[in-house]
XYZ file of C-alpha atoms in Angstrom:
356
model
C 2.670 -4.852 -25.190
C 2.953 -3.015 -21.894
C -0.352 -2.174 -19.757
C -1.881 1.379 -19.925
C -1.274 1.927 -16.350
C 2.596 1.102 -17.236
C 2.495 2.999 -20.495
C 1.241 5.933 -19.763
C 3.382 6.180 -16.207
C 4.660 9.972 -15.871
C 8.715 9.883 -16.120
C 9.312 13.476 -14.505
C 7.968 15.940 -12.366
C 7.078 17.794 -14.854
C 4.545 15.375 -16.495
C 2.771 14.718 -13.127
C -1.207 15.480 -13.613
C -2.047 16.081 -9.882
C -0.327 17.462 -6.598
C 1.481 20.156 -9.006
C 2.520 21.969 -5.266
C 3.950 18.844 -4.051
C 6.222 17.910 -7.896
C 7.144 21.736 -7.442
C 8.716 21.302 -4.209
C 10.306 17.484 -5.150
C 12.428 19.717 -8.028
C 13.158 22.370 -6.046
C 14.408 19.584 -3.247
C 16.179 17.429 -6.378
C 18.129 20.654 -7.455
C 19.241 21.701 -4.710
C 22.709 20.491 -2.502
C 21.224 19.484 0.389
C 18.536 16.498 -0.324
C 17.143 14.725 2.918
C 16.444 11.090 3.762
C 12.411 11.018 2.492
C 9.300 9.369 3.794
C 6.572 8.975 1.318
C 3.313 7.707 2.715
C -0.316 7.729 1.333
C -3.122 5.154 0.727
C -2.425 2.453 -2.126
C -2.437 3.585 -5.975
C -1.960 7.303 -5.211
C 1.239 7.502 -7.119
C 4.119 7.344 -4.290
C 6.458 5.233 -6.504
C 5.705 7.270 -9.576
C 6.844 10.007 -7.700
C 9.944 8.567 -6.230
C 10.653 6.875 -9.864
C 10.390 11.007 -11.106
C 12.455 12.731 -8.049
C 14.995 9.804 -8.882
C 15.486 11.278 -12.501
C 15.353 14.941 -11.142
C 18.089 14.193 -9.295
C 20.527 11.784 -11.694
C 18.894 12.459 -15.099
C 17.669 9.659 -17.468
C 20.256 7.384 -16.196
C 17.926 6.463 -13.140
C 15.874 4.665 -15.673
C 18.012 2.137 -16.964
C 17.043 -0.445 -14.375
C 18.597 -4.336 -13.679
C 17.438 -6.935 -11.558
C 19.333 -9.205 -9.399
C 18.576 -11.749 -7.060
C 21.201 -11.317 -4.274
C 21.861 -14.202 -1.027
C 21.906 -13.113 2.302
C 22.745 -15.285 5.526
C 21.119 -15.004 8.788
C 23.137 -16.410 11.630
C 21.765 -19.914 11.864
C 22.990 -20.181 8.338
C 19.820 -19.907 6.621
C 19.826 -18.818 2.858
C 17.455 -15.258 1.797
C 16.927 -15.037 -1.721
C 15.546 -11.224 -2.435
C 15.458 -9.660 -5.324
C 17.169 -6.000 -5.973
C 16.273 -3.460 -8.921
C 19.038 -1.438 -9.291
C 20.497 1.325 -11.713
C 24.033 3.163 -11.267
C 23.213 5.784 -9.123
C 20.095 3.703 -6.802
C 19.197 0.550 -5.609
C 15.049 -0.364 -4.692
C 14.265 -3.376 -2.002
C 11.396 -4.397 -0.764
C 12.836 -6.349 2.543
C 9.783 -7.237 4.055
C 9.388 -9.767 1.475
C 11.723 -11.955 3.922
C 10.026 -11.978 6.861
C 11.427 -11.528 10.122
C 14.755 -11.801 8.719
C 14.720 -8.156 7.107
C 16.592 -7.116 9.635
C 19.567 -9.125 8.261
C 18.961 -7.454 4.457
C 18.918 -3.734 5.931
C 22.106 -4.001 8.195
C 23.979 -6.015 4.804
C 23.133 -4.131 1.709
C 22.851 -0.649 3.120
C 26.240 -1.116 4.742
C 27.876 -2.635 1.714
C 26.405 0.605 -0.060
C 27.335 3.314 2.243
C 30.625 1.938 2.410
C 31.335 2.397 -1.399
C 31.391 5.393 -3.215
C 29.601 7.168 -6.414
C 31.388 5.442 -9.387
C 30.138 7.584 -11.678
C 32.305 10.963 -12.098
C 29.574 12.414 -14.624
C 26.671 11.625 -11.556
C 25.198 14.772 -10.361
C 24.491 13.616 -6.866
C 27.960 12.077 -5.079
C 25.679 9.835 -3.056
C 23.422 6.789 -4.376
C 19.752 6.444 -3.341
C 18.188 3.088 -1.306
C 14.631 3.424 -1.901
C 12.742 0.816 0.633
C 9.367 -0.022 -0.628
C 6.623 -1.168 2.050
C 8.578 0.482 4.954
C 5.734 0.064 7.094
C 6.104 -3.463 7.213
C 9.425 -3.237 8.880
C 9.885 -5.294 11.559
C 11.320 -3.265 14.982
C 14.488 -5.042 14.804
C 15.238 -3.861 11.168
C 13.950 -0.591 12.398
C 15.838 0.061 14.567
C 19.099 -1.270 12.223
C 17.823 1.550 9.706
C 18.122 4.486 11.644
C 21.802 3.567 12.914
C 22.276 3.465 8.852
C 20.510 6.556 8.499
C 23.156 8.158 11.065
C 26.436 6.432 10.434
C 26.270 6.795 6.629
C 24.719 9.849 5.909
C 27.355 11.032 3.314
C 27.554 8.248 0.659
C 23.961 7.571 1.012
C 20.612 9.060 0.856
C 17.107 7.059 1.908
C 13.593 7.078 0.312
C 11.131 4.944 2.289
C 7.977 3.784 0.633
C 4.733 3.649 2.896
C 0.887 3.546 3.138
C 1.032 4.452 6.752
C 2.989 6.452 9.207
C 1.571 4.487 12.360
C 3.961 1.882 11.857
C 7.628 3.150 12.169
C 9.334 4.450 14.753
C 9.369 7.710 15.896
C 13.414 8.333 15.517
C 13.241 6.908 11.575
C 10.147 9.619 11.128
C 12.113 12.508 12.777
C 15.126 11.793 10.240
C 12.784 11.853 6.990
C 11.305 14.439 5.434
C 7.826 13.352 5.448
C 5.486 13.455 1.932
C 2.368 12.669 1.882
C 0.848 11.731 -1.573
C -2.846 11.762 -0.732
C -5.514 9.854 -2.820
C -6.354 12.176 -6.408
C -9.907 13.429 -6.630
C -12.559 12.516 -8.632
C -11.840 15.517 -10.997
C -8.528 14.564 -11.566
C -8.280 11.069 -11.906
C -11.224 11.787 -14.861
C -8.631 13.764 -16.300
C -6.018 11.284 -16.334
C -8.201 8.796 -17.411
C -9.333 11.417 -20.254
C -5.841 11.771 -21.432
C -4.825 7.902 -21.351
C -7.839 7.847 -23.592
C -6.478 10.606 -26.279
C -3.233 8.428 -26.157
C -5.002 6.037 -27.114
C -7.278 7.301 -29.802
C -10.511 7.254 -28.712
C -13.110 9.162 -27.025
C -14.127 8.755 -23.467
C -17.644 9.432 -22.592
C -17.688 11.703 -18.994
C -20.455 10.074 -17.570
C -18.227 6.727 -17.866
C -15.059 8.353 -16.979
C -17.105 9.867 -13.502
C -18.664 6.085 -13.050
C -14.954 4.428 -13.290
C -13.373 7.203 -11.100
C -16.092 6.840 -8.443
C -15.594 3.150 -8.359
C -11.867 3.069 -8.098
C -11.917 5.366 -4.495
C -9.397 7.245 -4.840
C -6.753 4.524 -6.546
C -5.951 5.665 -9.895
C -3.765 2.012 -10.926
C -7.369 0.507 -10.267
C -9.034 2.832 -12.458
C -6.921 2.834 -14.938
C -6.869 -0.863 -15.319
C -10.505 -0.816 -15.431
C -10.651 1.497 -18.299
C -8.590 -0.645 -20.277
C -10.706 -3.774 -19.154
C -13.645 -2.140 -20.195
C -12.444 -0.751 -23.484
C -12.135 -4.163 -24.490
C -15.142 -5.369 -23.622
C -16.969 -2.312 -25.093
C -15.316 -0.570 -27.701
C -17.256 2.781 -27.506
C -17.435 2.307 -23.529
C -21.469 3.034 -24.347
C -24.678 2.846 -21.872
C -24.270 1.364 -18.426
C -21.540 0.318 -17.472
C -20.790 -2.911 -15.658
C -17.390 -2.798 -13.228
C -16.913 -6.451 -12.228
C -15.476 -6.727 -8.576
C -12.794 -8.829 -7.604
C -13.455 -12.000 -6.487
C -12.154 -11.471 -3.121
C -14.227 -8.551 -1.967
C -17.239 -10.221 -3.440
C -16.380 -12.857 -0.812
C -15.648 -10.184 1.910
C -19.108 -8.789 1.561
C -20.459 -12.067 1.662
C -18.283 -13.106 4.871
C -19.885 -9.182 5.876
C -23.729 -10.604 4.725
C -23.407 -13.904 7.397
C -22.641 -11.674 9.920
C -24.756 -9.625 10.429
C -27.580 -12.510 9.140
C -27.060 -14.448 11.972
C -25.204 -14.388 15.240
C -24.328 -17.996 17.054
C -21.307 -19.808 17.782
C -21.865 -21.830 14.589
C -21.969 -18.567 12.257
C -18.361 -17.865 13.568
C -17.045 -20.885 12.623
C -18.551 -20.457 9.002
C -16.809 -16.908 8.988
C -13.776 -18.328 10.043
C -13.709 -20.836 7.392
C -14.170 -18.256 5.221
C -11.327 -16.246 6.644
C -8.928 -19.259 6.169
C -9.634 -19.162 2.277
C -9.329 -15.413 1.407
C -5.939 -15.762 3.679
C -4.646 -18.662 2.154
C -5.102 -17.216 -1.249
C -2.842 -14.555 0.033
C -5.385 -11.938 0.441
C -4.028 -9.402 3.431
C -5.583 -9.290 6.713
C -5.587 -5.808 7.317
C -7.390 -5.703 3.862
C -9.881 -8.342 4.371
C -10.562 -6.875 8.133
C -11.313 -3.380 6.682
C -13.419 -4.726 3.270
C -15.785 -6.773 6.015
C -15.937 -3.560 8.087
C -16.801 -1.369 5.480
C -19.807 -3.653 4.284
C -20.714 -4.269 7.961
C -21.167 -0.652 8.328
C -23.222 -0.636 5.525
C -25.886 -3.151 6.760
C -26.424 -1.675 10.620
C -27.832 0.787 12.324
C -26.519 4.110 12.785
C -26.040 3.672 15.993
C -23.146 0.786 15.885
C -21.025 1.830 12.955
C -18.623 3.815 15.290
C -18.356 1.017 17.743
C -17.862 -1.690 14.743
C -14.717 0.987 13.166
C -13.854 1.265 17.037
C -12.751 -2.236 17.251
C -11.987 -2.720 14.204
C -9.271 -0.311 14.384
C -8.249 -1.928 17.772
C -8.027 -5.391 16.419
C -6.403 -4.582 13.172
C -3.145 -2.970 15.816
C -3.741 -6.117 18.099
C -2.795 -8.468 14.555
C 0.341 -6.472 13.714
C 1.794 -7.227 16.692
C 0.715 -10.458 17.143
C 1.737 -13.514 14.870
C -1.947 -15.503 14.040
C -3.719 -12.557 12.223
C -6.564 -14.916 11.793
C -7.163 -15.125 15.901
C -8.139 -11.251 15.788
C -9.818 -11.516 13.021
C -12.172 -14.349 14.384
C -12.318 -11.884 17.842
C -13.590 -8.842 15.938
C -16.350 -11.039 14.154
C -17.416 -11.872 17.796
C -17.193 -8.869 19.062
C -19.530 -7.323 16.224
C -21.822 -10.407 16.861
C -21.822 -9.285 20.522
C -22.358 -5.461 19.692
C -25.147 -6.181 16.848
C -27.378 -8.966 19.191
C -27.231 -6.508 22.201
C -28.505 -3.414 20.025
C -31.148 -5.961 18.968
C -32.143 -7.231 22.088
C -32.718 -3.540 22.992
C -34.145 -3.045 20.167
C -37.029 -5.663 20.811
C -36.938 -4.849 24.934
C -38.083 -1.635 23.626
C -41.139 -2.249 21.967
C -42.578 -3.639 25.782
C -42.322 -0.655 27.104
């Protein structure tokens, strides 16, 4: 028994409820001879994969769909064993080599050589090249970069790229000016409601609007999230009747609390509390870019009008200071003081002010 948000997953272009102009154009680029290396980039649970997962069968027909995995070995030069595992059909292979580390650069110059190097098996494929989709491209390191777009030139022929991104900030300007960029931007309200309203007929049942707006509004533009509250609610409430309750996850109920001692109280003891805090939501794998901009967002919230474009300011700054540096938790303690610094000086003014 397969989630909603996996059951109800369009298979073509065709089936696509939202960003009809952008499916048009993905068939009309699928069916015709000259299809580009891609860049898809948007925020999280727009529907970038869907789409790829849909061009993929516009271009090689249901055949795409019939998906393996393996779990393939790669060797850096000190001899160290990768383990990564590699969904693959007959006509495309999907990676995710960031899940390696610093050693992606390794996975990028092996695999996409060995598959550049070997040709469409398949007479009855309609495409004579095979596909490497590369899921969170913006993760890349430069190294594996820069290994990518000497694939992207060399092997242009046999092989065809589809990159995978929330974010275009992050790669290199010669891998962008080689992919046709596509953004898939976040779905309105209106039109995640009417997803949502369809899973529901699928389904059987009837979904109220007023609940459909609520779970829409809550999700922000990600429509996995709301449909996996839907279904969470639907089985908690049967007639999804009266108010609704949309339990938060656990982590950015502790962000907002890590947001809430912050701006309570500003000392050298608070930011050691904070960072404590920090430490857990990283150690249970929570990302830092994600816990920096939850903690913004309910920081903004709480102050004045007056600091919420310095607080984005720096955040913004710090969160391109922890890509490229290796302890994300050092900038993350730094913006906290920073804030601190920027919220007890508009204070201090604040009271000054009242003397005069």
């Amino acid at each position: 028994m397969s989630l909603w948000v996996d059951k109800y997953r369009p298979k073509a272009l065709d089936n696509l409820h939202y960003h009809e102009g952008l499916s048009a154009r993905l068939k009309s680029l699928a069916s015709s001879g000259d299809f580009p290396h891609m860049l898809f980039y948007g925020p999280s649970g727009a529907g970038k994969k869907t789409r790829i997962s849909a061009t993929l069968r516009q271009l090689y027909g249901p055949g795409a769909e019939k998906l393996k995995i393996d779990q393939r070995v790669f060797m850096t030069p000190s001899r160290r064993r990768l383990d990564l595992n590699v969904v693959q059909s007959n006509f495309h292979i999907e990676i995710t080599p960031s899940e390696v580390g610093n050693y992606d650069r390794v996975v990028i110059q092996e695999l996409l050589k060995e598959i550049a190097q070997t040709q469409q098996v398949d007479l009855n494929a309609r495409q004579r090249f095979k596909v490497v989709v590369i899921n969170e491209a913006d993760s890349l390191s430069r190294d594996a970069q820069a290994a990518l777009r000497r694939t992207m030139e060399k092997y242009m022929s046999n092989m065809r790229i589809i990159l995978c991104a929330n974010s275009t900030s992050r790669l290199i300007a010669p891998i962008k000016s080689r992919c046709l960029l596509v953004r898939v931007g976040a779905p309105s309200e209106e039109e995640m409601m009417r997803v949502l309203a369809h899973v529901a007929k699928g389904e059987g049942f009837d979904l109220p609007p007023d609940a459909a707006a609520e779970i829409a509004r809550d999700a922000n533009g990600n429509l996995r999230k709301a449909l996996l509250v839907l279904e969470a609610l639907k089985m908690q409430s049967p007639d999804l009747s009266g108010p609704l309750s949309i339990a938060k996850p656990d982590w950015e109920t502790y962000c907002h609390k890590v947001a809430d001692m912050i701006v309570q109280e500003q000392s050298p003891q608070r930011v050691m509390d904070v960072r404590a805090k920090f430490y857990e939501l990283l150690s249970h794998c929570i990302p830092p870019t994600v816990i920096l901009k939850t903690v913004a967002d309910r920081v903004v919230e709480r102050v004045d009008e007056s600091l919420k474009a310095d607080i984005m300011h720096w955040a913004a700054i710090y969160e391109t200071r922890m890509r490229l540096g290796q302890k994300k938790i050092f900038h993350l303690e730094a913006w906290v003081v920073k804030v601190m610094s920027l919220y007890k000086h508009s204070m201090f003014n604040f009271d000054m002010s009242e003397f005069d």
